[in-house]
mmCIF file of C-alpha atoms in Angstrom:
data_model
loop_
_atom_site.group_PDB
_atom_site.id
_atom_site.type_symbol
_atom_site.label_atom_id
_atom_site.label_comp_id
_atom_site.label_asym_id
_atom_site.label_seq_id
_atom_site.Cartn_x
_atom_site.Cartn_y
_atom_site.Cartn_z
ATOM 1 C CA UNK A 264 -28.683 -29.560 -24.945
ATOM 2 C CA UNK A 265 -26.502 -29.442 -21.947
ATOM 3 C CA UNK A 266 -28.185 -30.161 -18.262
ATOM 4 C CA UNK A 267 -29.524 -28.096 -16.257
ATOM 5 C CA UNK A 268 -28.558 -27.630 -13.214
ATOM 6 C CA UNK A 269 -30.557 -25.333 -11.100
ATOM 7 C CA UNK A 270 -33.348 -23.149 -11.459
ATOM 8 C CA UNK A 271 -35.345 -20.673 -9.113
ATOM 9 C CA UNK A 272 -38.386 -18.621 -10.132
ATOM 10 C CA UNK A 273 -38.536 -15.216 -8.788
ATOM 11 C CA UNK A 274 -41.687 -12.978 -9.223
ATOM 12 C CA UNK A 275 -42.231 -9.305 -9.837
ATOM 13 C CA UNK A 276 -38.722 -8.349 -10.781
ATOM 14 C CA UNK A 277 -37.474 -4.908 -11.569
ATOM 15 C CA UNK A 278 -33.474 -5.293 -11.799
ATOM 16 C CA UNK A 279 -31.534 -8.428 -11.651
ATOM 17 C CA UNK A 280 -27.699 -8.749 -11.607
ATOM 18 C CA UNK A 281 -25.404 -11.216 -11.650
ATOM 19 C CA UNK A 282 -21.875 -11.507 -10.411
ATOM 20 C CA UNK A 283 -19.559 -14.285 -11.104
ATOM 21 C CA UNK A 284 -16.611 -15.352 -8.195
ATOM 22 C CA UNK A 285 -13.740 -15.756 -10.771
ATOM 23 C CA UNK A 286 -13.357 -19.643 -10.031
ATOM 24 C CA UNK A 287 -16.835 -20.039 -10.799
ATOM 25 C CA UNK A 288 -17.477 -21.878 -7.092
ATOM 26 C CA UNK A 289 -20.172 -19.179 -6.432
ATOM 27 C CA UNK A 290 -22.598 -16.859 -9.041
ATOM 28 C CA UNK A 291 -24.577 -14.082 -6.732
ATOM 29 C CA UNK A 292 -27.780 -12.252 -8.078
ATOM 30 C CA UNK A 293 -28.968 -9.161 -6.675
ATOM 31 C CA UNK A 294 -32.662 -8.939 -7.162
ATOM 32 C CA UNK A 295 -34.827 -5.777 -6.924
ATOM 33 C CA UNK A 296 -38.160 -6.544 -6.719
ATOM 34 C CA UNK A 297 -41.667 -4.799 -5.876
ATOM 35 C CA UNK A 298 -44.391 -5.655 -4.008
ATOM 36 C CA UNK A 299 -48.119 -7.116 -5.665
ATOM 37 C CA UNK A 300 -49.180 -3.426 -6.042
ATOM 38 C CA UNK A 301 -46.053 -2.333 -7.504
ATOM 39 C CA UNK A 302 -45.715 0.607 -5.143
ATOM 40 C CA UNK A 303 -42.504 -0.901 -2.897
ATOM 41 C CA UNK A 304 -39.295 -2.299 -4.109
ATOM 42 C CA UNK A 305 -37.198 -4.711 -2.066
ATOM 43 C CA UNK A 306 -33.381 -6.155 -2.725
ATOM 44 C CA UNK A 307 -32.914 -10.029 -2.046
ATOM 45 C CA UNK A 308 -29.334 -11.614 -2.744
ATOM 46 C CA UNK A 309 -29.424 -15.022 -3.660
ATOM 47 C CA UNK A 310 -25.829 -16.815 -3.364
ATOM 48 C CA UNK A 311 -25.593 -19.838 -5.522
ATOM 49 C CA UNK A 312 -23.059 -22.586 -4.116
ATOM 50 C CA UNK A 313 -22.417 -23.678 -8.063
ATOM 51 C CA UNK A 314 -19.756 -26.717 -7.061
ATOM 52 C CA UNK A 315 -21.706 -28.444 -4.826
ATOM 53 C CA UNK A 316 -24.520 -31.175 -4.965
ATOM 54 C CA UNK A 317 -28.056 -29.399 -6.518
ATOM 55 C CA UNK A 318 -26.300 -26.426 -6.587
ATOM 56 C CA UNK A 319 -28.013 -25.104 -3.232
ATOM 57 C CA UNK A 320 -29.753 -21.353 -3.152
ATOM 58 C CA UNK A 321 -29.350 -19.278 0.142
ATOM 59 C CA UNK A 322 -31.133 -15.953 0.350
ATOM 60 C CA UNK A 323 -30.755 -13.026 2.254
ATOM 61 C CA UNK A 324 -33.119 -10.033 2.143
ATOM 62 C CA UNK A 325 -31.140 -6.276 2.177
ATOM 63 C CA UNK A 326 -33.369 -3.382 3.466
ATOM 64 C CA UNK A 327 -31.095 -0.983 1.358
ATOM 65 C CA UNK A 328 -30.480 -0.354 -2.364
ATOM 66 C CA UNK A 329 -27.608 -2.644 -3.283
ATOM 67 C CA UNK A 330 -24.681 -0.841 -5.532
ATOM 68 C CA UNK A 331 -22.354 -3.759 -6.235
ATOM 69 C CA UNK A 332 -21.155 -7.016 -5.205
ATOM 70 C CA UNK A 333 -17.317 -7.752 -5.598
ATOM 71 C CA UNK A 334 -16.089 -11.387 -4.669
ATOM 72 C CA UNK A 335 -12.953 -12.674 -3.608
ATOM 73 C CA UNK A 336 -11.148 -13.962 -6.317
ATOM 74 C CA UNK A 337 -9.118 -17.280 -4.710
ATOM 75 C CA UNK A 338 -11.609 -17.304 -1.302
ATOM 76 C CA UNK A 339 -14.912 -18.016 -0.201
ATOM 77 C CA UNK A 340 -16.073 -13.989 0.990
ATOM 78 C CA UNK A 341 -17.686 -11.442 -0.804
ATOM 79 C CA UNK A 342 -18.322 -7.919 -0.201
ATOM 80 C CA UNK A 343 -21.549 -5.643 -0.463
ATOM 81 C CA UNK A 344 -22.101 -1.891 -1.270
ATOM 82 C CA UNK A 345 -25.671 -0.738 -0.019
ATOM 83 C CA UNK A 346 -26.717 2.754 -0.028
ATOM 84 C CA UNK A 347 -26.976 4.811 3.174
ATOM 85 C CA UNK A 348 -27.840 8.292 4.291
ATOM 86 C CA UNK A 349 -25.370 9.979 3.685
ATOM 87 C CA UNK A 350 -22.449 7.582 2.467
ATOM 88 C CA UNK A 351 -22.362 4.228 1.322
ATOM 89 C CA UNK A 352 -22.223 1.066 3.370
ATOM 90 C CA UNK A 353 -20.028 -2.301 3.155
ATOM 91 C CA UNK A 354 -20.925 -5.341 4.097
ATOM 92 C CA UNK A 355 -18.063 -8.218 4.397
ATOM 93 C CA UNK A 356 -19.732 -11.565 4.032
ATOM 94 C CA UNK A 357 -18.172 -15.161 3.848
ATOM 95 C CA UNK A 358 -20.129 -18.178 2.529
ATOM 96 C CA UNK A 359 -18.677 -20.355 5.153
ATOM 97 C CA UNK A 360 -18.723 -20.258 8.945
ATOM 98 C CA UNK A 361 -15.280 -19.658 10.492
ATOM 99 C CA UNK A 362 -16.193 -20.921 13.461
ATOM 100 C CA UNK A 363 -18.486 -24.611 12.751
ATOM 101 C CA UNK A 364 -17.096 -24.252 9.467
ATOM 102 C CA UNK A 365 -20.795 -25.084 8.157
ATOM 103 C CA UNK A 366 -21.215 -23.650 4.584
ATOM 104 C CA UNK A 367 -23.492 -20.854 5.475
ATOM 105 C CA UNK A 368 -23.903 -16.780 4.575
ATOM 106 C CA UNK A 369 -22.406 -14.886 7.754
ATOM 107 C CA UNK A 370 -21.368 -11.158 8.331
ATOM 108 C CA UNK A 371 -18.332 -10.476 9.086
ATOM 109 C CA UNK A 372 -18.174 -6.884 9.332
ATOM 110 C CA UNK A 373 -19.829 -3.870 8.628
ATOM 111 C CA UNK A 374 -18.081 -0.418 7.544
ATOM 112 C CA UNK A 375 -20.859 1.900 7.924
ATOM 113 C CA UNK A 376 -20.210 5.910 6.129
ATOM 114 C CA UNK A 377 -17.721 5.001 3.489
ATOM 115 C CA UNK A 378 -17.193 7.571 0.853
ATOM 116 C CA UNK A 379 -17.406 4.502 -2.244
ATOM 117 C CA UNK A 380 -18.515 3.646 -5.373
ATOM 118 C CA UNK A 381 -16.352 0.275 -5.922
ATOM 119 C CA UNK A 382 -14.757 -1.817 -4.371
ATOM 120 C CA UNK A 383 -11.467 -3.890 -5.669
ATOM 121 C CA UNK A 384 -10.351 -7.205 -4.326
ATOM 122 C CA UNK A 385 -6.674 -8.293 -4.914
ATOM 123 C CA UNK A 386 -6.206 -11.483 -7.562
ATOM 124 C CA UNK A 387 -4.756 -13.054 -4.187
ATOM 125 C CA UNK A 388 -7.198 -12.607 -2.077
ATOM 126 C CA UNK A 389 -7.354 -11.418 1.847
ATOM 127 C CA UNK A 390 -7.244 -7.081 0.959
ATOM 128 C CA UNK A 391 -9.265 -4.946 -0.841
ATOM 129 C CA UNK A 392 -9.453 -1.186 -1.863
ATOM 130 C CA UNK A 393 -12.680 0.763 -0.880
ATOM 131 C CA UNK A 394 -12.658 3.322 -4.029
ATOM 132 C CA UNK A 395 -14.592 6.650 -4.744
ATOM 133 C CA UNK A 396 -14.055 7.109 -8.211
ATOM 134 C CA UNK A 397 -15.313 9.926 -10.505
ATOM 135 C CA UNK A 398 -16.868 7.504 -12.727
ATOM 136 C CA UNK A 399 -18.990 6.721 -10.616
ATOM 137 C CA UNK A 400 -20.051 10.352 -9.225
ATOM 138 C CA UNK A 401 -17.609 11.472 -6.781
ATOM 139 C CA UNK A 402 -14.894 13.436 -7.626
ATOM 140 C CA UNK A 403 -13.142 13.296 -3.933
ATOM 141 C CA UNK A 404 -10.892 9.964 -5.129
ATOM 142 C CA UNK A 405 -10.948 8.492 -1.831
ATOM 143 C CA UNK A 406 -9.255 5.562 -1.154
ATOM 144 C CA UNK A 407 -9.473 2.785 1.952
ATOM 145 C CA UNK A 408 -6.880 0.278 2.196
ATOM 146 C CA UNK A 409 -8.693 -2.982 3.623
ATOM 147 C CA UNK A 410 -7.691 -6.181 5.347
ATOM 148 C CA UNK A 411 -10.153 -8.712 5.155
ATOM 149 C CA UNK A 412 -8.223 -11.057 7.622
ATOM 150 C CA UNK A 413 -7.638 -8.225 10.365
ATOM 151 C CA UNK A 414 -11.223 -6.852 9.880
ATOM 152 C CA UNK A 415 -9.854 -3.947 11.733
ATOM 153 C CA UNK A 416 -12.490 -1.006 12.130
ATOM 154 C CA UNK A 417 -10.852 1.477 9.731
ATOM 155 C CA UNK A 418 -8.206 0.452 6.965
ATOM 156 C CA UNK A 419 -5.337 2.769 5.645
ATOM 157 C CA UNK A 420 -6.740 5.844 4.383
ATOM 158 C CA UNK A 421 -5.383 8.168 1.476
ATOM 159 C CA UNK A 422 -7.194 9.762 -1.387
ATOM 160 C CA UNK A 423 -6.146 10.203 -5.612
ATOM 161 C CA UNK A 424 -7.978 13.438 -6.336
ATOM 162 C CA UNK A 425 -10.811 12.989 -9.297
ATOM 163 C CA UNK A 426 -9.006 9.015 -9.789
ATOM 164 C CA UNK A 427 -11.454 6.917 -12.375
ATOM 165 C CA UNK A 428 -9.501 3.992 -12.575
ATOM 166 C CA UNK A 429 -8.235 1.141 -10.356
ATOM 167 C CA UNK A 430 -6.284 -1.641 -10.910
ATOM 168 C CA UNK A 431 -4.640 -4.406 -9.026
ATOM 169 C CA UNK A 432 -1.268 -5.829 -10.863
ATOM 170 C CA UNK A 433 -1.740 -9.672 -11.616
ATOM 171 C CA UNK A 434 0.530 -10.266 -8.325
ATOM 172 C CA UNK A 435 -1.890 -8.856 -6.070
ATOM 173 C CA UNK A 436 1.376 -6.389 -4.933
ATOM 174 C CA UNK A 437 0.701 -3.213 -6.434
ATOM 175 C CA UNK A 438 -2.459 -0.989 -7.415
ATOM 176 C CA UNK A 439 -2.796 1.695 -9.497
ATOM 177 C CA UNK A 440 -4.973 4.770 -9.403
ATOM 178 C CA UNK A 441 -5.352 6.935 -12.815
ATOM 179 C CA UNK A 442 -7.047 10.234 -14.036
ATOM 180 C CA UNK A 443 -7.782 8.817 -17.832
ATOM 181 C CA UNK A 444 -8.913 10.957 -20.608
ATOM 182 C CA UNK A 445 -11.315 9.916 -23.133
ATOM 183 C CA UNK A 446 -10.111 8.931 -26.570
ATOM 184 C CA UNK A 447 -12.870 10.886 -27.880
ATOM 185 C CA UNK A 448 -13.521 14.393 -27.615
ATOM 186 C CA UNK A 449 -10.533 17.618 -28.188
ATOM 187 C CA UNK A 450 -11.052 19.142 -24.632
ATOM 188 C CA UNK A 451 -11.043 17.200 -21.538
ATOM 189 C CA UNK A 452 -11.877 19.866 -19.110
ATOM 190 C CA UNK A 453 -9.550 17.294 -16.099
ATOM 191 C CA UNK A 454 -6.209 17.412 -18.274
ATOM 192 C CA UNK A 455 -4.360 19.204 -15.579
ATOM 193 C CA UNK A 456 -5.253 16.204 -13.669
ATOM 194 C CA UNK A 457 -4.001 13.524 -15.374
ATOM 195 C CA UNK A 458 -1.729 10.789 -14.404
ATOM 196 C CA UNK A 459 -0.846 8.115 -12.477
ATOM 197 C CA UNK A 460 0.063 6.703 -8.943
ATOM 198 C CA UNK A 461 1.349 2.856 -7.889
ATOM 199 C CA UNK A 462 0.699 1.745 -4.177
ATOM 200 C CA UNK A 463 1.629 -0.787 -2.226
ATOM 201 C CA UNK A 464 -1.301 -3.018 -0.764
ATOM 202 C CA UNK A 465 -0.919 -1.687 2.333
ATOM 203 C CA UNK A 466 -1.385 1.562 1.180
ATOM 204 C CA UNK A 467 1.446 3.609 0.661
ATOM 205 C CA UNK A 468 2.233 5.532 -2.361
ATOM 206 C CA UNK A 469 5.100 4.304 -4.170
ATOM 207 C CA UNK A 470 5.316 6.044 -7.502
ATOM 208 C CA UNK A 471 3.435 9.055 -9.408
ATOM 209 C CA UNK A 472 3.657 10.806 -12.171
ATOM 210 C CA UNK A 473 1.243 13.430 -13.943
ATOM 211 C CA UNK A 474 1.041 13.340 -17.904
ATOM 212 C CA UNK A 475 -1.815 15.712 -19.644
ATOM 213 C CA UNK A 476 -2.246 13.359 -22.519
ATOM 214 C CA UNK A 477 -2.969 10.139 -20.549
ATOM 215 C CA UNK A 478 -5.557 7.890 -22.110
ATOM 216 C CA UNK A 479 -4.949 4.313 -20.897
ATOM 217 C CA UNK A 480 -3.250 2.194 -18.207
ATOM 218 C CA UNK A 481 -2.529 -1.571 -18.100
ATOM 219 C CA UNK A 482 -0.406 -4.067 -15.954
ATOM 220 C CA UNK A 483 1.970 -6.301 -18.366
ATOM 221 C CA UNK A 484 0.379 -10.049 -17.942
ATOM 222 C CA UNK A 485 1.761 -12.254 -15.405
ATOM 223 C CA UNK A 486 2.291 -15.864 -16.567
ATOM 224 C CA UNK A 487 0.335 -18.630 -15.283
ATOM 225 C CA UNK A 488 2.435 -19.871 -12.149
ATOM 226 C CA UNK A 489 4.805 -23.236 -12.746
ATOM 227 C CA UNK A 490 3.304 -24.081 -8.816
ATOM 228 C CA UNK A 491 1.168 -26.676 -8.434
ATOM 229 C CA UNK A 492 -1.927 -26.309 -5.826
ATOM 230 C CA UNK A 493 0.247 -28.826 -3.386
ATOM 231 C CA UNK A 494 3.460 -27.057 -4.370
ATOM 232 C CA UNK A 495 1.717 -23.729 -2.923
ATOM 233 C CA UNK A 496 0.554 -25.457 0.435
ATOM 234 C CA UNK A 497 4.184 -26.694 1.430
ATOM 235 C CA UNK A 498 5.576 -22.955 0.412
ATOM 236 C CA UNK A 499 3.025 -21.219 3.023
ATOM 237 C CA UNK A 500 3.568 -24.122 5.267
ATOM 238 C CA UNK A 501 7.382 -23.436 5.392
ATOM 239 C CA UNK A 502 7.158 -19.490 4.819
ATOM 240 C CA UNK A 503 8.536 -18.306 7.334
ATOM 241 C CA UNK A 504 11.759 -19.983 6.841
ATOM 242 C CA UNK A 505 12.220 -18.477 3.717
ATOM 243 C CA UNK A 506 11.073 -15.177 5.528
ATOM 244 C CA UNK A 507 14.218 -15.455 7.679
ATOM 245 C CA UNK A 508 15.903 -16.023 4.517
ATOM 246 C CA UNK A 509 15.158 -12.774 2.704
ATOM 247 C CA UNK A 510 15.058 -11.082 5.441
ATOM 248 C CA UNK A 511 18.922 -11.699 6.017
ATOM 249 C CA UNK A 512 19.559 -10.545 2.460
ATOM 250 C CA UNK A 513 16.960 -7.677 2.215
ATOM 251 C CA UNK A 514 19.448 -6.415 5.489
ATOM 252 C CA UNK A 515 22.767 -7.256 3.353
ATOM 253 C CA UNK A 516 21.832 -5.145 0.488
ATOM 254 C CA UNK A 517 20.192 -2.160 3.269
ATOM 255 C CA UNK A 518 23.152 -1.921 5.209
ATOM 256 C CA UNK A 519 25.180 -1.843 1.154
ATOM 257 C CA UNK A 520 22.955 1.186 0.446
ATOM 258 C CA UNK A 521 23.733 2.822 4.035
ATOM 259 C CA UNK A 522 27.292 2.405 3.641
ATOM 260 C CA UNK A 523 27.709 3.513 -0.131
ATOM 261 C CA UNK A 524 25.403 6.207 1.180
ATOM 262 C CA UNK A 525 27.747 7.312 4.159
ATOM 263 C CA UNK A 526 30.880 7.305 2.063
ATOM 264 C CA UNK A 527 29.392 9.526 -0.439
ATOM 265 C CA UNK A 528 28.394 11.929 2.650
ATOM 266 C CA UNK A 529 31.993 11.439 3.848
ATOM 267 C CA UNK A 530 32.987 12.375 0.331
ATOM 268 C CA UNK A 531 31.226 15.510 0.461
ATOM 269 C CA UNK A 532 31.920 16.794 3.698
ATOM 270 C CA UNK A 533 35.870 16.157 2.894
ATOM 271 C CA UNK A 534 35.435 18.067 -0.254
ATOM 272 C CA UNK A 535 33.702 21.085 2.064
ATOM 273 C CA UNK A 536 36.378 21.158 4.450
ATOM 274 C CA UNK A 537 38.945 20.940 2.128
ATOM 275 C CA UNK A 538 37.307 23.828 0.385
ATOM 276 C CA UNK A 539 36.650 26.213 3.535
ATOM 277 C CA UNK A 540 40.535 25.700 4.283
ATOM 278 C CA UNK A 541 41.851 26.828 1.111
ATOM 279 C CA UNK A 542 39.954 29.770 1.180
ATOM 280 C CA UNK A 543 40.648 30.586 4.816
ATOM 281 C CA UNK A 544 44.141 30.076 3.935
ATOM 282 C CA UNK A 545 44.208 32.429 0.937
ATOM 283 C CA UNK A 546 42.112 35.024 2.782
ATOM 284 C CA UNK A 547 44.623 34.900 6.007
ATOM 285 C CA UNK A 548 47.649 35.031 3.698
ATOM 286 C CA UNK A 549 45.740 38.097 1.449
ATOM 287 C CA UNK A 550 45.490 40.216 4.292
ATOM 288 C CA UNK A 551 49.085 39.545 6.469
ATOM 289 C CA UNK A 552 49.791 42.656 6.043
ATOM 290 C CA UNK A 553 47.053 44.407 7.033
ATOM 291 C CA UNK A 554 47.319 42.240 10.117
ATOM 292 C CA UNK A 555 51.058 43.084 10.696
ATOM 293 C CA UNK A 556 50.166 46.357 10.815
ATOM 294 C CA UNK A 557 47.277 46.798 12.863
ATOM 295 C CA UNK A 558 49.531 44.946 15.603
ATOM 296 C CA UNK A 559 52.374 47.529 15.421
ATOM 297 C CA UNK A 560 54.648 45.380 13.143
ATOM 298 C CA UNK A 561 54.275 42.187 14.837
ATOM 299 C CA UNK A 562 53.981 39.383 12.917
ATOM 300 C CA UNK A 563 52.392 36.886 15.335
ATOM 301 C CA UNK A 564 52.921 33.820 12.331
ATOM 302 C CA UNK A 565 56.931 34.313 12.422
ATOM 303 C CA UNK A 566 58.200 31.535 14.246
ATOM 304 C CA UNK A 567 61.212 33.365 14.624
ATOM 305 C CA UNK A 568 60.011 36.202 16.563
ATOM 306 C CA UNK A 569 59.307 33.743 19.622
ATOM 307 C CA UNK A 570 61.755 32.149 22.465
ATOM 308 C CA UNK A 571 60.905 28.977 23.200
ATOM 309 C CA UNK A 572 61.324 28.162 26.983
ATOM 310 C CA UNK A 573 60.963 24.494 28.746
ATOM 311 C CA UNK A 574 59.972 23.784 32.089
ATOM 312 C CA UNK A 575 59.576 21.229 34.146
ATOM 313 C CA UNK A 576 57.203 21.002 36.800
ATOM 314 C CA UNK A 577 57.478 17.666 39.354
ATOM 315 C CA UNK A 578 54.420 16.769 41.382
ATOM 316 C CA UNK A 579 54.043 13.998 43.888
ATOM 317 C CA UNK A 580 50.787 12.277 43.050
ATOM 318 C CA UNK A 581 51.216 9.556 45.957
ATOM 319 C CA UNK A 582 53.227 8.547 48.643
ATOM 320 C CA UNK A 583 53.093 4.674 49.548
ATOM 321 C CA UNK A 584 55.084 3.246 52.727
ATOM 322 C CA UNK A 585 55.046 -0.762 53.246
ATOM 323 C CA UNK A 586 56.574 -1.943 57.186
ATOM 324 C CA UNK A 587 59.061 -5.004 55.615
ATOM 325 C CA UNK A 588 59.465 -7.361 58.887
ATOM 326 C CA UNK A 589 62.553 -8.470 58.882
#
């Protein structure tokens, strides 16, 4: 059969999990375990470091019950939701050191009172959604926009009321947020609450739309990309040249939009005034004679009925005198 390559006895188990980091470079296993008499459980995480030499084991022990473990897809971090009193907590952890850059468990951060259930790492890496999901017992739909780079103390908030689905598309631009309805079953007692929104991954909403028969929700694949690994390097080495680049463009096609936009509000302010001065003009000339009246038969819009007198007025602005020597 094929080798083995590592293997590590644990004792008195209850629960064991395993999650799998999507390159395979790391398999974690969250371990519930009890005490000789049975009367105490205890979580350990081991972290197995699958690509290198013996496959090496580091273990942490976690005081709280651990919910899930999600791992960066393309990176080396993972995160950790423990149960707390009265809200979940996340733990950020990397598997390497930033700072010796010794291949070791640290903490990078700890968000303490989050309202979650899952959490949702982009197929890129570096952000992640914090989700509170009905499926998973609250209702609220909560949503925390995260930056695993910034590690700022609180992400970009919003909420998708009784959401039980999350999805990143495969370019790790968009998400979506869903209130599905089971194939089975006539009544779905949510149905008003159906639908969908799209969000950018730094949290704004970009599209929604509510449908009462909504039963499913998927991205269209993305190919494989025609980059190689090196290829990739020498476009984020040079990316902010190509930056510059689209920006100039993404400001062509703005400033387009603004001016196709101003000529249409030109447009319709021309029509307006053109408009108002017809019917001012047909509701001055509809009631001339009204007016002639009321002014004792003076009709103040006869050019004829004025004299026209011209005057000249001289003023001396300034009065300059220069001494010529002669």
């Amino acid at each position: 059969g094929p080798p083995r390559l590592r293997q590590k006895n644990l004792f008195n188990v209850v629960d064991c999990r395993l999650n799998w980091q999507r390159n395979g470079n790391f398999l974690s296993a969250i371990v519930t375990r009890t005490t000789k008499s049975g009367k105490t459980q205890f979580n350990n995480l081991e972290i197995f470091r699958i690509r290198e030499d013996a496959v090496p084991v580091e273990m942490i022990e976690v005081p709280k019950l651990v919910q899930s473990v999600s791992w960066e897809p393309e990176g080396t971090r993972f995160t950790m939701v423990c149960h707390d009193n009265p809200k979940p907590s996340v733990m950020i952890y990397d598997t390497v050191d930033a700072k010796s850059g010794r291949q070791e468990l640290t903490l990078l951060k700890e968000l303490v009172q989050r309202p979650v259930t899952d959490v949702f790492w982009s197929p890129t890496g570096t952000h992640f959604v914090m989700a509170a999901l009905s499926d998973g017992g609250d209702s609220s739909g909560a949503l925390e926009f995260y930056d695993a780079d910034a590690l700022p103390e609180k992400g970009t908030l919003s909420d998708h009321y009784r959401s039980n689905f999350l999805q990143w598309d495969p370019s790790g631009r968009m998400i979506a947020t869903a209130v599905l309805q089971p194939l089975t079953g006539m009544v779905y007692k949510f149905q008003m609450d159906n639908g969908f929104k799209l969000w950018t991954f730094q949290g704004e909403m970009f599209y929604e739309k509510s449908r009462e028969k909504f039963y499913q929700f998927m991205w269209r694949p993305r190919p494989e990309s025609l980059l190689t690994p090196q290829q990739k390097k020498t476009v984020s080495k040079n990316l902010r040249k190509y930056e510059r680049k689209f920006e100039r463009a993404d400001k062509e096609k703005r400033r387009a939009r603004e001016l196709l936009e101003m000529k249409g509000w030109q447009d319709s302010r021309n029509q307006l005034r053109a408009r108002l001065a017809d019917l001012k003009a047909r509701y001055y000339d509809a009631v001339r004679e009204q007016r002639v009246a009321e002014r004792g038969g003076v009709d103040v819009d006869d050019p004829t009925g004025y004299e026209l007198i011209e005057t000249v007025k001289e003023e001396v602005i300034q009065v300059k005198e220069d001494l010529i020597v002669m």
